[in-house]
Coordinates of C-alpha atoms in Angstrom, one line a residue:
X1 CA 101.3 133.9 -47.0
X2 CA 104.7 135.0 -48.5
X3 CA 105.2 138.4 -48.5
X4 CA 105.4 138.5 -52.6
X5 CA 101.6 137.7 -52.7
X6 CA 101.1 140.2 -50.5
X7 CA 102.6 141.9 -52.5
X8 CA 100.9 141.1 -55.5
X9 CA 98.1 141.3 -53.7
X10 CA 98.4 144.9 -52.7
X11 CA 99.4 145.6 -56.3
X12 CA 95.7 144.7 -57.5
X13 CA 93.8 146.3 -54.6
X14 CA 95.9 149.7 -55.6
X15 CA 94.3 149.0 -59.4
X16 CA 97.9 148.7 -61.0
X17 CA 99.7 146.6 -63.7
X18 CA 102.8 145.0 -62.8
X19 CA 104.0 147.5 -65.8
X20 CA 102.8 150.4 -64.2
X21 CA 103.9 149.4 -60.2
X22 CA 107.9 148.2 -62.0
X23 CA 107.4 151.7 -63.8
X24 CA 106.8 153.6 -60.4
X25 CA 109.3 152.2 -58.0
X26 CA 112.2 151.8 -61.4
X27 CA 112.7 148.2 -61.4
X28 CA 111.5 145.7 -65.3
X29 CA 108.5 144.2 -65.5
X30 CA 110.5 140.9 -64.9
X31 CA 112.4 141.5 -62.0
X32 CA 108.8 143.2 -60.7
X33 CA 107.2 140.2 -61.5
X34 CA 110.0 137.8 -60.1
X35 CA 109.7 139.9 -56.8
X36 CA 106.3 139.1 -56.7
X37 CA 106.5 135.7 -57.1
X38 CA 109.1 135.2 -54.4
X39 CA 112.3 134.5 -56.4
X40 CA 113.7 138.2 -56.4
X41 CA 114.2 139.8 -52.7
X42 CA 113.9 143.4 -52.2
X43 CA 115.6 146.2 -50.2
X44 CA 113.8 147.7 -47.5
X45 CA 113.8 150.7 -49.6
X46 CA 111.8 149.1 -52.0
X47 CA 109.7 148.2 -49.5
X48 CA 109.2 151.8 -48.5
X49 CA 108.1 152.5 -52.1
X50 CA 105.6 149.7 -52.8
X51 CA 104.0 150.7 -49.3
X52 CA 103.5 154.2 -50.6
X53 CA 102.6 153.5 -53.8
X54 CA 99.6 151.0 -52.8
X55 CA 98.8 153.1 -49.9
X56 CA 99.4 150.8 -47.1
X57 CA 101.9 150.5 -44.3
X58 CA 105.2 149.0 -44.4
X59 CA 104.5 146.6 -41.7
X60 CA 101.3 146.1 -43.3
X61 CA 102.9 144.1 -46.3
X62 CA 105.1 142.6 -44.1
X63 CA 103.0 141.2 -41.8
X64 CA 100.8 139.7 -44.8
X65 CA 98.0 141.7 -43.4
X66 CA 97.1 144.9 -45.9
X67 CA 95.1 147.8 -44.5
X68 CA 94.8 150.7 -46.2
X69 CA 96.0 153.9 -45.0
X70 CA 93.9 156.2 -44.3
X71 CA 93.3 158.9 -47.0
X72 CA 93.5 162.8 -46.5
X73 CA 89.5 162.9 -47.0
X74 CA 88.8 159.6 -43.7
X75 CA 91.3 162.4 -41.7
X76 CA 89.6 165.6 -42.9
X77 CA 86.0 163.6 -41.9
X78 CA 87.2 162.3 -38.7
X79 CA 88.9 165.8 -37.5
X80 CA 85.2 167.1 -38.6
X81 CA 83.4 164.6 -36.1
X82 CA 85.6 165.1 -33.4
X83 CA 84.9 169.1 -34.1
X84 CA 81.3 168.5 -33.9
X85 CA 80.8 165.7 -30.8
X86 CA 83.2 168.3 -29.0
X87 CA 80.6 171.5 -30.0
X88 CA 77.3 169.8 -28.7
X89 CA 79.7 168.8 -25.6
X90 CA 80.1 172.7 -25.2
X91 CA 77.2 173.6 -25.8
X92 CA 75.4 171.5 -23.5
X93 CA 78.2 172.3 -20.7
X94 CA 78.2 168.4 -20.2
X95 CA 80.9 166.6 -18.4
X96 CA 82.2 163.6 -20.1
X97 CA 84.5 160.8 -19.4
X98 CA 87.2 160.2 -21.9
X99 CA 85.7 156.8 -22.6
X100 CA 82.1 158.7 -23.7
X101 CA 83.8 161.1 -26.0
X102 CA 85.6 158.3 -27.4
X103 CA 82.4 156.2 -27.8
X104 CA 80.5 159.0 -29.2
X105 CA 83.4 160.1 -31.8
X106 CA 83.6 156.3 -33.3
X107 CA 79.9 155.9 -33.2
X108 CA 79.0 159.0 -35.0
X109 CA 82.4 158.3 -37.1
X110 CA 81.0 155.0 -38.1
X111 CA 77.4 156.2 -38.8
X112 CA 79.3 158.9 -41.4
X113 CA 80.9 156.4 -42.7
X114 CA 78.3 154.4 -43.7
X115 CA 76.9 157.2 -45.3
X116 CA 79.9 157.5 -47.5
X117 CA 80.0 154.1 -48.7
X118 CA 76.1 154.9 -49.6
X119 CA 76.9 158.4 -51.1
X120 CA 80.5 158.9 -51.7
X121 CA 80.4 162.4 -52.7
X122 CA 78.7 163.4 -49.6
X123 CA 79.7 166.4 -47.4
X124 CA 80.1 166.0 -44.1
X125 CA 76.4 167.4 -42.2
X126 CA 77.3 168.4 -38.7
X127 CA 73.5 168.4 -38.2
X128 CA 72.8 164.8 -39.5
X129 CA 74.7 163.6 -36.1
X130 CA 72.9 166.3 -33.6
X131 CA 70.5 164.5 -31.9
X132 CA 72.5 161.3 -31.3
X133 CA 75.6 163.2 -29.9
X134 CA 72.6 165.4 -27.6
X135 CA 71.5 162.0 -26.7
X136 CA 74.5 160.7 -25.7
X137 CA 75.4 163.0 -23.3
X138 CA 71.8 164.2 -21.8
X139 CA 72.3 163.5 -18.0

């Protein structure tokens, strides 16, 4: 895939126009479009911009592979389940490999997020993941 439908590609996943991404980054509408379409190249400067603006990284878009970055509320939701596996850790004075932490934080990390995609204006319950992380790390 050429990076210009990646491009373009990104551009739709973000939810823009070509109007609105050309407004953004201060290019026209044509040369935007022309980018897109592989006849116009681009700075990697203008890289830098698009990246930003659809939310992705740079190497993303020029790998052809586009991953969103993770937003301020994924960081805020994974900082809280790391809070929380580490509190039932304490409390239960259990000793734990780096490896079972780690299992435990994606697990419970990937249980919330499911939750999120079912409820997106869900808080983050530290008790809803209690019993699993207790279970986890019962000798």
């Amino acid at each position: 895939m050429a990076i210009g439908t990646t491009i373009k590609k990104a551009r739709k996943k973000a939810g823009l126009t070509i109007r609105q991404a050309a407004e953004t980054i201060g290019i026209s509408e044509p040369s935007f479009s022309r980018m897109e379409n592989g006849y116009n190249e681009f700075s990697v400067q203008r890289l830098l911009r698009l990246a930003e603006l659809y939310d992705v990284s740079p190497s993303a878009l020029l790998e052809n592979s586009i991953v969103a970055a993770p937003s301020k509320v994924d960081l805020n939701r994974m900082r809280q389940v790391v809070e929380t596996v580490q509190a039932v850790v304490n409390r239960m004075k259990a000793r734990t490999s780096p490896e079972k932490m780690g299992l435990a934080v994606s697990e419970v990390y990937r249980i919330e997020i499911e939750h999120i995609i079912q409820d997106p204006k869900a808080e983050f319950d530290p008790k809803r993941h209690q019993s699993l992380i207790e279970a986890m790390f019962r000798k």
